[in-house]
Amino acid sequence: MNRSFYNRPVLEVARDLIGCVVTHDGAAGVIVETEAYHDSEPACHAFVGITPRTQTLFGAPGVAYVYRSYGIHALLNAVVEPPGVGAAVLIRALEPLRGIEQMQVRRGVSRVEALCSGPGKLTQALGIGLALNGTNLLHGPVVITGRRARWRDVRVAVDRRIGITKAVELPWRFCATGSRFLSRPALAAAEAGSA
DNA sequence: CATGGGATTGACT
DNA sequence: GTCAATCCCATGC
């Protein structure tokens, strides 16, 4: 995984991140669900232009954009596309891989399927907080590494994004087909080619 | 400076 | 199915 991976159209990166691994503070999981956001559409925070909040989104690709949602949860994104373009991939669900005991302690639940099955859940499970906004995803503290062998040929389903009120029709959600670790089941019909 | 609205979750009916 | 929690920040006066 290198910086050029992120310096591409957001839809490609969102699809290709399925099967990659997120690691932080002794815990890791395989990405099974993502969503794409781009400053050309109103559901994206960057739609309003460069502000203190969206500065990270318009910066270098391969950087973490972490923000607080509903006053409670921290949500993890990977900034993509060249500097000057406000785009990011929201990491929405992981299949737990390592540090499961630590995830169970942080989350206060034991069922493995419930540890990282949502964008707010996975940041809690991995101990990712707002302080990590702007940090580098190639060097850490939060690190994303490439697809493992077993995920090389994962099939990716496409669906509408969840929890938004604008641009709801765009099919910009990507899920590992048939995964038990999604925040919600994906539409079975549509599939995206996996590069 | 005041206000309103979330890229959610968990508890409850 | 409904709903509150809780805080950052964009917007408008």
PDB file of C-alpha atoms (C1' of nucleotides) in Angstrom:
ATOM      1  CA  MET A   1       0.000   0.000   0.000  1.00  0.00           C
ATOM      2  CA  ASN A   2       1.456   3.384  -0.992  1.00  0.00           C
ATOM      3  CA  ARG A   3       0.258   6.933  -1.383  1.00  0.00           C
ATOM      4  CA  SER A   4      -0.699   6.517  -5.045  1.00  0.00           C
ATOM      5  CA  PHE A   5      -3.321   3.972  -3.983  1.00  0.00           C
ATOM      6  CA  TYR A   6      -5.278   6.849  -2.446  1.00  0.00           C
ATOM      7  CA  ASN A   7      -4.525   9.352  -5.215  1.00  0.00           C
ATOM      8  CA  ARG A   8      -7.281   7.922  -7.440  1.00  0.00           C
ATOM      9  CA  PRO A   9     -11.032   8.428  -7.995  1.00  0.00           C
ATOM     10  CA  VAL A  10     -12.908   7.903  -4.722  1.00  0.00           C
ATOM     11  CA  LEU A  11     -15.174   5.168  -6.116  1.00  0.00           C
ATOM     12  CA  GLU A  12     -12.184   3.043  -7.121  1.00  0.00           C
ATOM     13  CA  VAL A  13     -10.504   3.435  -3.756  1.00  0.00           C
ATOM     14  CA  ALA A  14     -13.733   2.713  -1.857  1.00  0.00           C
ATOM     15  CA  ARG A  15     -14.126  -0.557  -3.788  1.00  0.00           C
ATOM     16  CA  ASP A  16     -10.463  -1.550  -3.494  1.00  0.00           C
ATOM     17  CA  LEU A  17     -10.321  -0.947   0.263  1.00  0.00           C
ATOM     18  CA  ILE A  18     -12.659  -3.929   0.757  1.00  0.00           C
ATOM     19  CA  GLY A  19     -10.413  -6.735   2.012  1.00  0.00           C
ATOM     20  CA  CYS A  20      -7.670  -4.417   3.279  1.00  0.00           C
ATOM     21  CA  VAL A  21      -6.683  -4.402   6.952  1.00  0.00           C
ATOM     22  CA  VAL A  22      -6.975  -1.570   9.494  1.00  0.00           C
ATOM     23  CA  THR A  23      -4.648  -1.765  12.503  1.00  0.00           C
ATOM     24  CA  HIS A  24      -4.464   0.443  15.583  1.00  0.00           C
ATOM     25  CA  ASP A  25      -3.175  -0.045  19.107  1.00  0.00           C
ATOM     26  CA  GLY A  26      -2.953  -3.817  19.099  1.00  0.00           C
ATOM     27  CA  ALA A  27      -6.211  -4.536  17.288  1.00  0.00           C
ATOM     28  CA  ALA A  28      -6.919  -5.141  13.599  1.00  0.00           C
ATOM     29  CA  GLY A  29      -9.800  -5.957  11.272  1.00  0.00           C
ATOM     30  CA  VAL A  30     -10.516  -6.591   7.601  1.00  0.00           C
ATOM     31  CA  ILE A  31     -12.550  -3.865   5.884  1.00  0.00           C
ATOM     32  CA  VAL A  32     -15.880  -5.324   4.714  1.00  0.00           C
ATOM     33  CA  GLU A  33     -17.908  -2.124   4.167  1.00  0.00           C
ATOM     34  CA  THR A  34     -17.088   1.372   2.871  1.00  0.00           C
ATOM     35  CA  GLU A  35     -18.817   4.446   1.490  1.00  0.00           C
ATOM     36  CA  ALA A  36     -17.509   7.090  -0.924  1.00  0.00           C
ATOM     37  CA  TYR A  37     -17.915  10.850  -0.380  1.00  0.00           C
ATOM     38  CA  HIS A  38     -16.944  13.596  -2.833  1.00  0.00           C
ATOM     39  CA  ASP A  39     -17.166  17.402  -2.726  1.00  0.00           C
ATOM     40  CA  SER A  40     -19.321  17.375  -5.860  1.00  0.00           C
ATOM     41  CA  GLU A  41     -22.305  15.946  -3.943  1.00  0.00           C
ATOM     42  CA  PRO A  42     -24.125  17.429  -0.920  1.00  0.00           C
ATOM     43  CA  ALA A  43     -23.824  14.458   1.440  1.00  0.00           C
ATOM     44  CA  CYS A  44     -20.073  15.104   1.664  1.00  0.00           C
ATOM     45  CA  HIS A  45     -18.793  17.381   4.420  1.00  0.00           C
ATOM     46  CA  ALA A  46     -16.476  18.943   1.822  1.00  0.00           C
ATOM     47  CA  PHE A  47     -19.487  20.135  -0.221  1.00  0.00           C
ATOM     48  CA  VAL A  48     -19.392  23.468   1.674  1.00  0.00           C
ATOM     49  CA  GLY A  49     -15.794  24.118   0.651  1.00  0.00           C
ATOM     50  CA  ILE A  50     -12.657  24.511   2.750  1.00  0.00           C
ATOM     51  CA  THR A  51     -13.421  25.267   6.410  1.00  0.00           C
ATOM     52  CA  PRO A  52     -11.505  24.378   9.595  1.00  0.00           C
ATOM     53  CA  ARG A  53     -13.520  21.180   9.718  1.00  0.00           C
ATOM     54  CA  THR A  54     -13.026  20.116   6.094  1.00  0.00           C
ATOM     55  CA  GLN A  55      -9.397  21.148   5.757  1.00  0.00           C
ATOM     56  CA  THR A  56      -8.207  17.561   6.124  1.00  0.00           C
ATOM     57  CA  LEU A  57     -10.533  16.388   3.346  1.00  0.00           C
ATOM     58  CA  PHE A  58      -8.941  18.797   0.858  1.00  0.00           C
ATOM     59  CA  GLY A  59      -5.411  17.850   1.867  1.00  0.00           C
ATOM     60  CA  ALA A  60      -3.050  15.044   0.909  1.00  0.00           C
ATOM     61  CA  PRO A  61      -4.458  11.587   0.084  1.00  0.00           C
ATOM     62  CA  GLY A  62      -3.640   8.708   2.422  1.00  0.00           C
ATOM     63  CA  VAL A  63      -4.459  10.714   5.545  1.00  0.00           C
ATOM     64  CA  ALA A  64      -7.108   9.916   8.182  1.00  0.00           C
ATOM     65  CA  TYR A  65     -10.167  12.170   8.451  1.00  0.00           C
ATOM     66  CA  VAL A  66     -11.735  11.512  11.848  1.00  0.00           C
ATOM     67  CA  TYR A  67     -14.758  13.521  12.988  1.00  0.00           C
ATOM     68  CA  ARG A  68     -17.438  13.377  15.678  1.00  0.00           C
ATOM     69  CA  SER A  69     -20.874  12.212  14.643  1.00  0.00           C
ATOM     70  CA  TYR A  70     -24.062  12.944  16.588  1.00  0.00           C
ATOM     71  CA  GLY A  71     -21.925  14.354  19.376  1.00  0.00           C
ATOM     72  CA  ILE A  72     -20.902  10.868  20.418  1.00  0.00           C
ATOM     73  CA  HIS A  73     -19.105   8.717  17.886  1.00  0.00           C
ATOM     74  CA  ALA A  74     -15.781   9.097  16.074  1.00  0.00           C
ATOM     75  CA  LEU A  75     -15.946   8.063  12.401  1.00  0.00           C
ATOM     76  CA  LEU A  76     -12.867   7.040  10.398  1.00  0.00           C
ATOM     77  CA  ASN A  77     -12.288   8.027   6.776  1.00  0.00           C
ATOM     78  CA  ALA A  78      -9.385   7.745   4.351  1.00  0.00           C
ATOM     79  CA  VAL A  79      -8.740  10.970   2.414  1.00  0.00           C
ATOM     80  CA  VAL A  80      -8.421  10.295  -1.330  1.00  0.00           C
ATOM     81  CA  GLU A  81      -7.855  12.092  -4.669  1.00  0.00           C
ATOM     82  CA  PRO A  82      -5.291  14.872  -5.230  1.00  0.00           C
ATOM     83  CA  PRO A  83      -4.877  17.823  -2.840  1.00  0.00           C
ATOM     84  CA  GLY A  84      -7.523  20.441  -3.604  1.00  0.00           C
ATOM     85  CA  VAL A  85     -10.227  17.821  -4.116  1.00  0.00           C
ATOM     86  CA  GLY A  86     -12.372  17.098  -1.051  1.00  0.00           C
ATOM     87  CA  ALA A  87     -13.038  13.366  -1.077  1.00  0.00           C
ATOM     88  CA  ALA A  88     -12.842  10.477   1.360  1.00  0.00           C
ATOM     89  CA  VAL A  89     -13.816   6.865   1.962  1.00  0.00           C
ATOM     90  CA  LEU A  90     -15.771   6.165   5.152  1.00  0.00           C
ATOM     91  CA  ILE A  91     -14.784   2.877   6.804  1.00  0.00           C
ATOM     92  CA  ARG A  92     -18.127   1.439   7.934  1.00  0.00           C
ATOM     93  CA  ALA A  93     -17.419  -2.121   9.147  1.00  0.00           C
ATOM     94  CA  LEU A  94     -14.599  -4.563   9.852  1.00  0.00           C
ATOM     95  CA  GLU A  95     -14.282  -8.301  10.303  1.00  0.00           C
ATOM     96  CA  PRO A  96     -12.252  -8.596  13.545  1.00  0.00           C
ATOM     97  CA  LEU A  97      -8.830 -10.130  12.935  1.00  0.00           C
ATOM     98  CA  ARG A  98      -6.513  -9.504  15.894  1.00  0.00           C
ATOM     99  CA  GLY A  99      -6.886  -8.094  19.410  1.00  0.00           C
ATOM    100  CA  ILE A 100     -10.433  -9.383  19.737  1.00  0.00           C
ATOM    101  CA  GLU A 101     -10.199  -9.506  23.534  1.00  0.00           C
ATOM    102  CA  GLN A 102      -9.177  -5.866  23.619  1.00  0.00           C
ATOM    103  CA  MET A 103     -12.061  -4.996  21.300  1.00  0.00           C
ATOM    104  CA  GLN A 104     -14.476  -6.764  23.621  1.00  0.00           C
ATOM    105  CA  VAL A 105     -13.199  -4.759  26.575  1.00  0.00           C
ATOM    106  CA  ARG A 106     -13.387  -1.429  24.704  1.00  0.00           C
ATOM    107  CA  ARG A 107     -16.864  -2.153  23.344  1.00  0.00           C
ATOM    108  CA  GLY A 108     -18.334  -3.845  26.387  1.00  0.00           C
ATOM    109  CA  VAL A 109     -19.841  -6.613  24.271  1.00  0.00           C
ATOM    110  CA  SER A 110     -18.581 -10.122  23.522  1.00  0.00           C
ATOM    111  CA  ARG A 111     -20.275 -11.188  20.269  1.00  0.00           C
ATOM    112  CA  VAL A 112     -17.597 -10.940  17.573  1.00  0.00           C
ATOM    113  CA  GLU A 113     -20.180  -9.933  14.959  1.00  0.00           C
ATOM    114  CA  ALA A 114     -21.099  -6.913  17.098  1.00  0.00           C
ATOM    115  CA  LEU A 115     -17.591  -5.561  17.667  1.00  0.00           C
ATOM    116  CA  CYS A 116     -16.997  -3.628  14.435  1.00  0.00           C
ATOM    117  CA  SER A 117     -20.340  -3.784  12.568  1.00  0.00           C
ATOM    118  CA  GLY A 118     -20.753  -0.020  12.213  1.00  0.00           C
ATOM    119  CA  PRO A 119     -18.613   3.095  11.715  1.00  0.00           C
ATOM    120  CA  GLY A 120     -18.904   4.223  15.341  1.00  0.00           C
ATOM    121  CA  LYS A 121     -18.429   0.721  16.674  1.00  0.00           C
ATOM    122  CA  LEU A 122     -15.163   0.009  14.885  1.00  0.00           C
ATOM    123  CA  THR A 123     -13.499   3.207  16.063  1.00  0.00           C
ATOM    124  CA  GLN A 124     -14.489   2.334  19.628  1.00  0.00           C
ATOM    125  CA  ALA A 125     -13.210  -1.239  19.189  1.00  0.00           C
ATOM    126  CA  LEU A 126      -9.850  -0.034  17.824  1.00  0.00           C
ATOM    127  CA  GLY A 127      -9.522   2.886  20.236  1.00  0.00           C
ATOM    128  CA  ILE A 128      -9.541   5.489  17.444  1.00  0.00           C
ATOM    129  CA  GLY A 129     -10.394   8.998  18.619  1.00  0.00           C
ATOM    130  CA  LEU A 130     -10.572  12.526  17.226  1.00  0.00           C
ATOM    131  CA  ALA A 131      -6.921  13.175  18.044  1.00  0.00           C
ATOM    132  CA  LEU A 132      -6.006  10.950  15.100  1.00  0.00           C
ATOM    133  CA  ASN A 133      -7.550  13.309  12.561  1.00  0.00           C
ATOM    134  CA  GLY A 134      -4.904  14.271  10.019  1.00  0.00           C
ATOM    135  CA  THR A 135      -2.558  11.390  10.793  1.00  0.00           C
ATOM    136  CA  ASN A 136      -0.922   9.322   8.069  1.00  0.00           C
ATOM    137  CA  LEU A 137      -2.526   5.975   7.166  1.00  0.00           C
ATOM    138  CA  LEU A 138       0.727   4.649   5.695  1.00  0.00           C
ATOM    139  CA  HIS A 139       2.831   5.185   8.818  1.00  0.00           C
ATOM    140  CA  GLY A 140       0.309   5.261  11.641  1.00  0.00           C
ATOM    141  CA  PRO A 141      -0.776   5.355  14.413  1.00  0.00           C
ATOM    142  CA  VAL A 142      -3.696   4.041  12.353  1.00  0.00           C
ATOM    143  CA  VAL A 143      -2.349   1.889   9.523  1.00  0.00           C
ATOM    144  CA  ILE A 144      -4.176   0.420   6.512  1.00  0.00           C
ATOM    145  CA  THR A 145      -2.422  -2.448   4.741  1.00  0.00           C
ATOM    146  CA  GLY A 146      -3.240  -4.327   1.543  1.00  0.00           C
ATOM    147  CA  ARG A 147      -5.533  -7.243   0.855  1.00  0.00           C
ATOM    148  CA  ARG A 148      -4.614 -10.565   2.368  1.00  0.00           C
ATOM    149  CA  ALA A 149      -4.518 -13.634   0.114  1.00  0.00           C
ATOM    150  CA  ARG A 150      -7.907 -14.960   1.139  1.00  0.00           C
ATOM    151  CA  TRP A 151      -9.494 -11.641   0.202  1.00  0.00           C
ATOM    152  CA  ARG A 152      -7.764 -11.284  -3.182  1.00  0.00           C
ATOM    153  CA  ASP A 153     -10.872 -12.259  -5.150  1.00  0.00           C
ATOM    154  CA  VAL A 154     -13.558 -10.943  -2.795  1.00  0.00           C
ATOM    155  CA  ARG A 155     -16.825 -10.064  -4.518  1.00  0.00           C
ATOM    156  CA  VAL A 156     -18.028  -6.539  -3.812  1.00  0.00           C
ATOM    157  CA  ALA A 157     -21.702  -5.592  -3.695  1.00  0.00           C
ATOM    158  CA  VAL A 158     -22.876  -2.031  -4.393  1.00  0.00           C
ATOM    159  CA  ASP A 159     -25.703  -0.282  -2.578  1.00  0.00           C
ATOM    160  CA  ARG A 160     -26.968   3.129  -1.480  1.00  0.00           C
ATOM    161  CA  ARG A 161     -25.267   4.948   1.362  1.00  0.00           C
ATOM    162  CA  ILE A 162     -26.738   4.741   4.860  1.00  0.00           C
ATOM    163  CA  GLY A 163     -27.833   7.416   7.295  1.00  0.00           C
ATOM    164  CA  ILE A 164     -27.725  10.438   4.992  1.00  0.00           C
ATOM    165  CA  THR A 165     -30.477  12.797   3.856  1.00  0.00           C
ATOM    166  CA  LYS A 166     -28.919  14.228   0.685  1.00  0.00           C
ATOM    167  CA  ALA A 167     -27.843  12.485  -2.523  1.00  0.00           C
ATOM    168  CA  VAL A 168     -29.381   9.299  -1.120  1.00  0.00           C
ATOM    169  CA  GLU A 169     -29.794   7.786  -4.581  1.00  0.00           C
ATOM    170  CA  LEU A 170     -26.084   7.425  -5.353  1.00  0.00           C
ATOM    171  CA  PRO A 171     -24.891   3.766  -5.246  1.00  0.00           C
ATOM    172  CA  TRP A 172     -21.717   4.632  -3.384  1.00  0.00           C
ATOM    173  CA  ARG A 173     -21.710   1.982  -0.639  1.00  0.00           C
ATOM    174  CA  PHE A 174     -19.448  -1.058  -1.095  1.00  0.00           C
ATOM    175  CA  CYS A 175     -19.743  -4.335   0.822  1.00  0.00           C
ATOM    176  CA  ALA A 176     -17.959  -7.688   0.866  1.00  0.00           C
ATOM    177  CA  THR A 177     -20.665  -9.945  -0.548  1.00  0.00           C
ATOM    178  CA  GLY A 178     -22.209 -12.204   2.088  1.00  0.00           C
ATOM    179  CA  SER A 179     -20.124 -10.945   5.020  1.00  0.00           C
ATOM    180  CA  ARG A 180     -21.622 -11.440   8.501  1.00  0.00           C
ATOM    181  CA  PHE A 181     -19.856  -8.338   9.783  1.00  0.00           C
ATOM    182  CA  LEU A 182     -21.686  -5.577   7.863  1.00  0.00           C
ATOM    183  CA  SER A 183     -23.534  -2.735   9.589  1.00  0.00           C
ATOM    184  CA  ARG A 184     -26.546  -3.757   7.495  1.00  0.00           C
ATOM    185  CA  PRO A 185     -27.050  -6.383   4.779  1.00  0.00           C
ATOM    186  CA  ALA A 186     -26.238  -5.224   1.259  1.00  0.00           C
ATOM    187  CA  LEU A 187     -28.419  -5.431  -1.793  1.00  0.00           C
ATOM    188  CA  ALA A 188     -27.564  -8.809  -3.315  1.00  0.00           C
ATOM    189  CA  ALA A 189     -28.168  -7.828  -6.923  1.00  0.00           C
ATOM    190  CA  ALA A 190     -25.529  -5.288  -7.940  1.00  0.00           C
ATOM    191  CA  GLU A 191     -21.848  -6.162  -7.937  1.00  0.00           C
ATOM    192  CA  ALA A 192     -18.757  -4.093  -8.622  1.00  0.00           C
ATOM    193  CA  GLY A 193     -15.718  -5.521 -10.330  1.00  0.00           C
ATOM    194  CA  SER A 194     -12.805  -5.915  -7.907  1.00  0.00           C
ATOM    195  CA  ALA A 195      -9.558  -4.656  -9.352  1.00  0.00           C
TER     196      ALA A 195
ATOM    197  C1'  DC B   1     -23.020  35.151  19.666  1.00  0.00           C
ATOM    198  C1'  DA B   2     -27.284  31.820  19.072  1.00  0.00           C
ATOM    199  C1'  DT B   3     -29.057  28.225  16.724  1.00  0.00           C
ATOM    200  C1'  DG B   4     -29.746  23.860  14.336  1.00  0.00           C
ATOM    201  C1'  DG B   5     -28.447  19.706  12.389  1.00  0.00           C
ATOM    202  C1'  DG B   6     -26.189  15.470  11.831  1.00  0.00           C
ATOM    203  C1'  DA B   7     -21.905   9.846   7.370  1.00  0.00           C
ATOM    204  C1'  DT B   8     -24.937   6.645  14.921  1.00  0.00           C
ATOM    205  C1'  DT B   9     -25.939   3.672  18.512  1.00  0.00           C
ATOM    206  C1'  DG B  10     -28.450   1.379  22.082  1.00  0.00           C
ATOM    207  C1'  DA B  11     -32.425   1.138  24.921  1.00  0.00           C
ATOM    208  C1'  DC B  12     -37.079   0.805  24.937  1.00  0.00           C
ATOM    209  C1'  DT B  13     -42.307   0.018  23.181  1.00  0.00           C
TER     210       DT B  13
ATOM    211  C1'  DG C   1     -40.978   0.380  15.091  1.00  0.00           C
ATOM    212  C1'  DT C   2     -39.532   5.111  18.081  1.00  0.00           C
ATOM    213  C1'  DC C   3     -36.338   8.142  20.414  1.00  0.00           C
ATOM    214  C1'  DA C   4     -32.729  10.464  23.292  1.00  0.00           C
ATOM    215  C1'  DA C   5     -27.836  11.223  24.058  1.00  0.00           C
ATOM    216  C1'  DT C   6     -24.302  14.798  23.120  1.00  0.00           C
ATOM    217  C1'  DC C   7     -20.827  18.066  20.807  1.00  0.00           C
ATOM    218  C1'  DC C   8     -18.674  20.123  16.965  1.00  0.00           C
ATOM    219  C1'  DC C   9     -19.090  23.394  13.659  1.00  0.00           C
ATOM    220  C1'  DA C  10     -21.414  25.907   9.747  1.00  0.00           C
ATOM    221  C1'  DT C  11     -24.496  29.408   9.236  1.00  0.00           C
ATOM    222  C1'  DG C  12     -26.905  33.674  10.051  1.00  0.00           C
ATOM    223  C1'  DC C  13     -27.916  37.661  12.715  1.00  0.00           C
TER     224       DC C  13
END
